């Protein structure tokens, strides 16, 4: 351990830590651009310069390591390093570096999507100058399409090279490079080799300024108008941690949130843009039931009455032949699966599971970021909760079927659908119209991926919490509540859960053998298989 | 089929045999490719990248850094006039002006017949014999404008 | 006067191996390989106080001693023949007239650091010189001086000639290493230093051509002989490239501490000012070194300490002499333009600052300069090169010394020839 003095504050820090990390871990901000914890240190932006006793030049805090000094070299007899991050020299260096960065910058914040989360803007406000001494003509270069939906604006670029290093070190695809040198430096792609990798969208996140923007959300909304849901991506079994930016229930963008156990700083483009799959006109807004072969919208009371009456009627008609089938899927949360399993148990139902979710390609990138071949979020949870469910491909003829929705891109096979059609009563719990809607007798509107709250388990056993965009007042019932409600309706009793937290605690205790709170899960994922 | 001529392919193989890794051969191979093709087209850069087992993007990163690598066709004869201090003190500016007028092109341009390119370059490392003109690979040192003219006229 | 590098360069076939061998060539390399230990070699180099001839003046023996011995990685040696610093044209003489002496020195250094593959990084424009080197290597290989088991020992040593491609910054040792690795020539952040992680992350020593060439005579005549040739802190002879407004520009080998006046005015050297127009100023150590006025060079001797005392530096020994008719504003623009063209573009202050400097200086040469631009020019030299006052030293704000290299000449020119800059303001 080394003892350092930073801005008059004594800090104990392990040998080999950088000045920058020592500062951040102790609440001292040092502005920086080129440094990114996932990438090779290049020390070129010169924004993180600090003053270190005994070193005549200002030093880059990102690259300067702290180590124990020899006893006779300690400063004031005890400090291994004495650092100032706020001295006049440091302040001038920051101010002039910002001045340099802004010389050729268009200062077009009013039309730049980065505004509001731009480090050029923030640092200029905090450390910069309010006027420029530059009276010459600015360099103006055209915007470029870099592929994968990314627009590059060289005029806003500060040449920190994070994007280049991302493609070299993280995605390993190496599409980006520097072209020319000196002041003519620019980020480029090779002729007909645009950004083309499953992680390309991350370059827009690593760019500290507005030089790399996703065309997907370009000019659609100012960032300060966004509400943000901290959640977990559900497009594959990795469960990357994400921030979903939305406004009035419309999702504008999804960006990764750091989690070193699961996704580091990254997410894949499929997860990033998957919300568009839900922007269809097929949304099921109200409960529906089939009358005279027509689906008509009814109230929740209406649909529940319909289900209760038809269920009783079918049971009566079928007598000894009466049987119930329930289809579970890894697109459901643990809480949904738990209440669904209760429903199944109380109705003595045969449970089937949708299993054909391994339709992706397992991918691993140089630094270890992974994309799962399982394109569902909760296969591990499903395995725990329904230990012996049959493949839905073996679906038998049942009198009554409960079918919760799958997710865009997934459908039941034609033969399964044909088999389903044989049921007398099909109750679908769905967010969008699907092949099932064509013959379902009752449809209960469900929450989709981005709207529900609950827990899921990733392929490595991490139990994580999904959080919804907006308030779910749009939905009268959460999906897990629908299953409870159905149980109550058809059997006359059910567990009395008043919140998702309560369901969580129960499912986690009964099915996973763990003690945990849903609130705790917000802060940190739980490892299902023990350990951290 | 190799991108290089048979003779150059042998040279390339000789280059590879000298270095401990393939990427280190980038500069020598770019030089060789340029000597064969006259300039480095994207296609050429891609071919050299393949030989060095790196991405074309990485080879472009390298090639575009160095001023001796041309990424567009050049004239048969490149008249490269040093303009840095010692040569400037020795009258390099007049040499540039003279050739610009004589060839009716601006520095950086090539004559319509593709015979001459006029380039202003920075220090060529022969400051004692200014004004220095590098005609393709050859240094022409300490000559008067009249003498330079004769050399150019004989081409 | 003793010469140890250029004594034969006027003679026919001086670049050939036969010529070199006839004059005692490779005896020292052979002795180093067959008879000397690494420690002995480093000790002699240290005692000789041979300082790097490329510009920085770092003691060569010390540099070698930083190479770790107990690691299982190849070690590399590089001769820096980039000769990029404007005003410098000394190494070209050695490369074309006396290549074997450099190889001789490289073999000695190779033994000192246990290196078996070396490079000569020669600037791309020196194509003829590169060919001379390649021929010389072929000659040496035939005689078992280079290649496998040299001089009949069990020591293998090869030299590869690597041509640059037009980038001044590749004279900086880590940019040079990047360039050999087939990358753009961007200096690396240090530490790690090349002695620990250089070419391909292996321990690497980079020395200037002249530094290597100085080794055989040092090993032949002894360290003390070399020390005695020069003056305090500046041992040996040194090549000076003198250009500009003198009668006979050229490369001259003289002992360290020779008066600059002699070099400019004596007939055996430059023979005085061209057209006898009086001297106005001198850049003493390559374009990066702060310019000195006629008054400041009065009595100046050419050695590290004396030039530093005068407010500049010996650098690569490149002297650019300017007469009374020289427009110092134009000189300033010319140099700033060179640096803007050569900035690698990695560090913000240098990439943006050099381009800004030439835009401002362009207004001084072509109209539109404002009084406040003078202050601005000076402030930019602080913001790139950390240079406020020469007596305080400069503390560059960039990865490599390029930031300082552009700031020194600009600041010195503006400060020392202020009236010329002010005159341009009034002219607008």
PDB file of C-alpha atoms in Angstrom, chain A residues 203-356:
ATOM      1  CA  UNK A 203     -18.859   3.185 -30.462  1.00  0.00           C
ATOM      2  CA  UNK A 204     -21.619   5.731 -30.002  1.00  0.00           C
ATOM      3  CA  UNK A 205     -21.435   5.138 -26.254  1.00  0.00           C
ATOM      4  CA  UNK A 206     -17.660   5.284 -25.963  1.00  0.00           C
ATOM      5  CA  UNK A 207     -17.516   8.529 -27.962  1.00  0.00           C
ATOM      6  CA  UNK A 208     -17.317  11.255 -25.326  1.00  0.00           C
ATOM      7  CA  UNK A 209     -18.623  13.867 -27.757  1.00  0.00           C
ATOM      8  CA  UNK A 210     -21.144  14.050 -30.573  1.00  0.00           C
ATOM      9  CA  UNK A 211     -18.913  12.603 -33.267  1.00  0.00           C
ATOM     10  CA  UNK A 212     -20.494   9.145 -33.367  1.00  0.00           C
ATOM     11  CA  UNK A 213     -24.257   9.158 -33.222  1.00  0.00           C
ATOM     12  CA  UNK A 214     -26.798   6.435 -33.831  1.00  0.00           C
ATOM     13  CA  UNK A 215     -28.974   7.345 -36.784  1.00  0.00           C
ATOM     14  CA  UNK A 216     -31.690   5.365 -35.111  1.00  0.00           C
ATOM     15  CA  UNK A 217     -32.448   8.084 -32.596  1.00  0.00           C
ATOM     16  CA  UNK A 218     -30.955  11.013 -34.475  1.00  0.00           C
ATOM     17  CA  UNK A 219     -32.697  14.326 -33.815  1.00  0.00           C
ATOM     18  CA  UNK A 220     -35.656  12.552 -32.242  1.00  0.00           C
ATOM     19  CA  UNK A 221     -35.404  13.827 -28.727  1.00  0.00           C
ATOM     20  CA  UNK A 222     -33.104  15.854 -26.451  1.00  0.00           C
ATOM     21  CA  UNK A 223     -31.428  13.688 -23.864  1.00  0.00           C
ATOM     22  CA  UNK A 224     -32.605  15.747 -20.920  1.00  0.00           C
ATOM     23  CA  UNK A 225     -36.188  14.879 -21.786  1.00  0.00           C
ATOM     24  CA  UNK A 226     -35.572  11.186 -21.389  1.00  0.00           C
ATOM     25  CA  UNK A 227     -36.706   9.119 -18.474  1.00  0.00           C
ATOM     26  CA  UNK A 228     -34.399   6.207 -17.919  1.00  0.00           C
ATOM     27  CA  UNK A 229     -35.182   2.699 -16.744  1.00  0.00           C
ATOM     28  CA  UNK A 230     -32.217   0.754 -15.438  1.00  0.00           C
ATOM     29  CA  UNK A 231     -32.980  -2.729 -16.544  1.00  0.00           C
ATOM     30  CA  UNK A 232     -31.685  -5.928 -18.075  1.00  0.00           C
ATOM     31  CA  UNK A 233     -31.782  -6.798 -21.736  1.00  0.00           C
ATOM     32  CA  UNK A 234     -33.974  -9.769 -22.587  1.00  0.00           C
ATOM     33  CA  UNK A 235     -32.915 -10.635 -26.110  1.00  0.00           C
ATOM     34  CA  UNK A 236     -30.542 -13.387 -25.118  1.00  0.00           C
ATOM     35  CA  UNK A 237     -29.493 -15.356 -22.093  1.00  0.00           C
ATOM     36  CA  UNK A 238     -26.618 -13.001 -21.259  1.00  0.00           C
ATOM     37  CA  UNK A 239     -28.855 -10.414 -19.639  1.00  0.00           C
ATOM     38  CA  UNK A 240     -26.731  -7.349 -20.383  1.00  0.00           C
ATOM     39  CA  UNK A 241     -27.460  -4.487 -18.055  1.00  0.00           C
ATOM     40  CA  UNK A 242     -29.048  -1.601 -19.869  1.00  0.00           C
ATOM     41  CA  UNK A 243     -30.523   1.838 -19.602  1.00  0.00           C
ATOM     42  CA  UNK A 244     -33.728   2.260 -21.528  1.00  0.00           C
ATOM     43  CA  UNK A 245     -34.340   5.911 -22.419  1.00  0.00           C
ATOM     44  CA  UNK A 246     -37.982   6.671 -23.007  1.00  0.00           C
ATOM     45  CA  UNK A 247     -40.522   9.370 -22.914  1.00  0.00           C
ATOM     46  CA  UNK A 248     -44.233   8.876 -22.497  1.00  0.00           C
ATOM     47  CA  UNK A 249     -43.897   5.127 -22.938  1.00  0.00           C
ATOM     48  CA  UNK A 250     -41.997   5.491 -26.189  1.00  0.00           C
ATOM     49  CA  UNK A 251     -38.504   4.034 -26.181  1.00  0.00           C
ATOM     50  CA  UNK A 252     -35.896   6.189 -27.944  1.00  0.00           C
ATOM     51  CA  UNK A 253     -32.759   4.287 -27.278  1.00  0.00           C
ATOM     52  CA  UNK A 254     -31.190   1.558 -25.216  1.00  0.00           C
ATOM     53  CA  UNK A 255     -27.632   1.843 -23.979  1.00  0.00           C
ATOM     54  CA  UNK A 256     -25.487  -0.521 -21.934  1.00  0.00           C
ATOM     55  CA  UNK A 257     -24.948  -0.127 -18.217  1.00  0.00           C
ATOM     56  CA  UNK A 258     -21.711  -1.380 -16.712  1.00  0.00           C
ATOM     57  CA  UNK A 259     -21.712  -4.732 -15.000  1.00  0.00           C
ATOM     58  CA  UNK A 260     -18.318  -6.362 -14.818  1.00  0.00           C
ATOM     59  CA  UNK A 261     -19.788  -9.792 -14.029  1.00  0.00           C
ATOM     60  CA  UNK A 262     -21.971  -9.879 -17.098  1.00  0.00           C
ATOM     61  CA  UNK A 263     -21.480  -7.385 -19.875  1.00  0.00           C
ATOM     62  CA  UNK A 264     -18.614  -5.080 -18.866  1.00  0.00           C
ATOM     63  CA  UNK A 265     -19.554  -1.770 -20.519  1.00  0.00           C
ATOM     64  CA  UNK A 266     -21.193  -3.223 -23.606  1.00  0.00           C
ATOM     65  CA  UNK A 267     -24.278  -4.618 -25.268  1.00  0.00           C
ATOM     66  CA  UNK A 268     -24.936  -6.025 -28.711  1.00  0.00           C
ATOM     67  CA  UNK A 269     -26.772  -4.191 -31.463  1.00  0.00           C
ATOM     68  CA  UNK A 270     -29.577  -6.736 -31.469  1.00  0.00           C
ATOM     69  CA  UNK A 271     -30.393  -5.824 -27.901  1.00  0.00           C
ATOM     70  CA  UNK A 272     -29.822  -2.155 -28.553  1.00  0.00           C
ATOM     71  CA  UNK A 273     -32.362  -1.889 -31.324  1.00  0.00           C
ATOM     72  CA  UNK A 274     -34.732  -4.705 -30.372  1.00  0.00           C
ATOM     73  CA  UNK A 275     -37.350  -2.310 -29.020  1.00  0.00           C
ATOM     74  CA  UNK A 276     -38.314  -1.514 -32.595  1.00  0.00           C
ATOM     75  CA  UNK A 277     -39.720  -5.026 -32.833  1.00  0.00           C
ATOM     76  CA  UNK A 278     -42.458  -3.864 -30.517  1.00  0.00           C
ATOM     77  CA  UNK A 279     -43.350  -0.783 -32.517  1.00  0.00           C
ATOM     78  CA  UNK A 280     -46.013  -2.646 -34.459  1.00  0.00           C
ATOM     79  CA  UNK A 281     -49.668  -1.928 -34.875  1.00  0.00           C
ATOM     80  CA  UNK A 282     -50.417  -5.394 -33.493  1.00  0.00           C
ATOM     81  CA  UNK A 283     -50.458  -4.375 -29.854  1.00  0.00           C
ATOM     82  CA  UNK A 284     -53.244  -5.870 -27.843  1.00  0.00           C
ATOM     83  CA  UNK A 285     -54.619  -2.990 -25.864  1.00  0.00           C
ATOM     84  CA  UNK A 286     -57.768  -4.422 -24.331  1.00  0.00           C
ATOM     85  CA  UNK A 287     -59.048  -7.819 -23.215  1.00  0.00           C
ATOM     86  CA  UNK A 288     -60.852  -9.693 -25.939  1.00  0.00           C
ATOM     87  CA  UNK A 289     -63.109 -12.664 -26.217  1.00  0.00           C
ATOM     88  CA  UNK A 290     -64.469 -14.584 -29.144  1.00  0.00           C
ATOM     89  CA  UNK A 291     -68.165 -14.449 -29.750  1.00  0.00           C
ATOM     90  CA  UNK A 292     -69.626 -15.979 -32.856  1.00  0.00           C
ATOM     91  CA  UNK A 293     -66.113 -16.426 -34.212  1.00  0.00           C
ATOM     92  CA  UNK A 294     -65.443 -12.687 -33.866  1.00  0.00           C
ATOM     93  CA  UNK A 295     -62.924 -11.317 -31.385  1.00  0.00           C
ATOM     94  CA  UNK A 296     -64.475  -8.430 -29.574  1.00  0.00           C
ATOM     95  CA  UNK A 297     -63.017  -6.080 -26.999  1.00  0.00           C
ATOM     96  CA  UNK A 298     -64.425  -6.437 -23.555  1.00  0.00           C
ATOM     97  CA  UNK A 299     -63.627  -5.172 -20.068  1.00  0.00           C
ATOM     98  CA  UNK A 300     -61.348  -7.095 -17.692  1.00  0.00           C
ATOM     99  CA  UNK A 301     -64.457  -8.131 -15.751  1.00  0.00           C
ATOM    100  CA  UNK A 302     -65.962  -9.234 -19.027  1.00  0.00           C
ATOM    101  CA  UNK A 303     -63.027 -11.387 -20.006  1.00  0.00           C
ATOM    102  CA  UNK A 304     -62.732 -12.940 -16.536  1.00  0.00           C
ATOM    103  CA  UNK A 305     -66.462 -13.788 -16.549  1.00  0.00           C
ATOM    104  CA  UNK A 306     -66.083 -15.261 -19.992  1.00  0.00           C
ATOM    105  CA  UNK A 307     -63.127 -17.421 -18.920  1.00  0.00           C
ATOM    106  CA  UNK A 308     -64.852 -18.590 -15.756  1.00  0.00           C
ATOM    107  CA  UNK A 309     -68.078 -19.518 -17.550  1.00  0.00           C
ATOM    108  CA  UNK A 310     -66.419 -21.142 -20.548  1.00  0.00           C
ATOM    109  CA  UNK A 311     -63.975 -23.057 -18.345  1.00  0.00           C
ATOM    110  CA  UNK A 312     -66.905 -24.465 -16.344  1.00  0.00           C
ATOM    111  CA  UNK A 313     -68.837 -25.261 -19.480  1.00  0.00           C
ATOM    112  CA  UNK A 314     -65.922 -27.101 -21.095  1.00  0.00           C
ATOM    113  CA  UNK A 315     -65.226 -29.032 -17.898  1.00  0.00           C
ATOM    114  CA  UNK A 316     -68.839 -30.114 -17.782  1.00  0.00           C
ATOM    115  CA  UNK A 317     -68.896 -31.093 -21.433  1.00  0.00           C
ATOM    116  CA  UNK A 318     -65.619 -32.987 -21.359  1.00  0.00           C
ATOM    117  CA  UNK A 319     -66.254 -34.840 -18.134  1.00  0.00           C
ATOM    118  CA  UNK A 320     -63.549 -37.482 -17.758  1.00  0.00           C
ATOM    119  CA  UNK A 321     -61.801 -36.323 -20.847  1.00  0.00           C
ATOM    120  CA  UNK A 322     -61.235 -32.928 -19.320  1.00  0.00           C
ATOM    121  CA  UNK A 323     -57.599 -31.845 -19.209  1.00  0.00           C
ATOM    122  CA  UNK A 324     -55.707 -28.576 -18.951  1.00  0.00           C
ATOM    123  CA  UNK A 325     -52.479 -27.677 -20.709  1.00  0.00           C
ATOM    124  CA  UNK A 326     -50.220 -24.754 -19.876  1.00  0.00           C
ATOM    125  CA  UNK A 327     -47.376 -23.509 -22.019  1.00  0.00           C
ATOM    126  CA  UNK A 328     -44.451 -21.944 -20.171  1.00  0.00           C
ATOM    127  CA  UNK A 329     -41.609 -20.157 -21.879  1.00  0.00           C
ATOM    128  CA  UNK A 330     -38.222 -18.690 -21.015  1.00  0.00           C
ATOM    129  CA  UNK A 331     -39.583 -15.299 -22.060  1.00  0.00           C
ATOM    130  CA  UNK A 332     -41.348 -15.107 -18.712  1.00  0.00           C
ATOM    131  CA  UNK A 333     -39.827 -13.792 -15.498  1.00  0.00           C
ATOM    132  CA  UNK A 334     -39.314 -15.975 -12.455  1.00  0.00           C
ATOM    133  CA  UNK A 335     -42.328 -14.324 -10.815  1.00  0.00           C
ATOM    134  CA  UNK A 336     -44.519 -14.971 -13.834  1.00  0.00           C
ATOM    135  CA  UNK A 337     -43.318 -18.554 -14.033  1.00  0.00           C
ATOM    136  CA  UNK A 338     -43.916 -18.989 -10.315  1.00  0.00           C
ATOM    137  CA  UNK A 339     -47.546 -17.859 -10.356  1.00  0.00           C
ATOM    138  CA  UNK A 340     -48.035 -19.761 -13.594  1.00  0.00           C
ATOM    139  CA  UNK A 341     -46.721 -22.915 -11.900  1.00  0.00           C
ATOM    140  CA  UNK A 342     -49.173 -22.320  -9.040  1.00  0.00           C
ATOM    141  CA  UNK A 343     -51.966 -22.059 -11.564  1.00  0.00           C
ATOM    142  CA  UNK A 344     -50.798 -25.234 -13.283  1.00  0.00           C
ATOM    143  CA  UNK A 345     -50.555 -27.079 -10.004  1.00  0.00           C
ATOM    144  CA  UNK A 346     -54.027 -26.059  -8.831  1.00  0.00           C
ATOM    145  CA  UNK A 347     -55.581 -27.105 -12.142  1.00  0.00           C
ATOM    146  CA  UNK A 348     -53.582 -30.313 -12.281  1.00  0.00           C
ATOM    147  CA  UNK A 349     -52.445 -29.113 -15.686  1.00  0.00           C
ATOM    148  CA  UNK A 350     -49.852 -30.629 -17.958  1.00  0.00           C
ATOM    149  CA  UNK A 351     -47.061 -28.132 -18.426  1.00  0.00           C
ATOM    150  CA  UNK A 352     -45.193 -27.704 -21.680  1.00  0.00           C
ATOM    151  CA  UNK A 353     -42.301 -25.464 -22.342  1.00  0.00           C
ATOM    152  CA  UNK A 354     -41.234 -23.655 -25.432  1.00  0.00           C
ATOM    153  CA  UNK A 355     -37.650 -24.758 -25.898  1.00  0.00           C
ATOM    154  CA  UNK A 356     -36.530 -23.724 -29.346  1.00  0.00           C
TER     155      UNK A 356
END
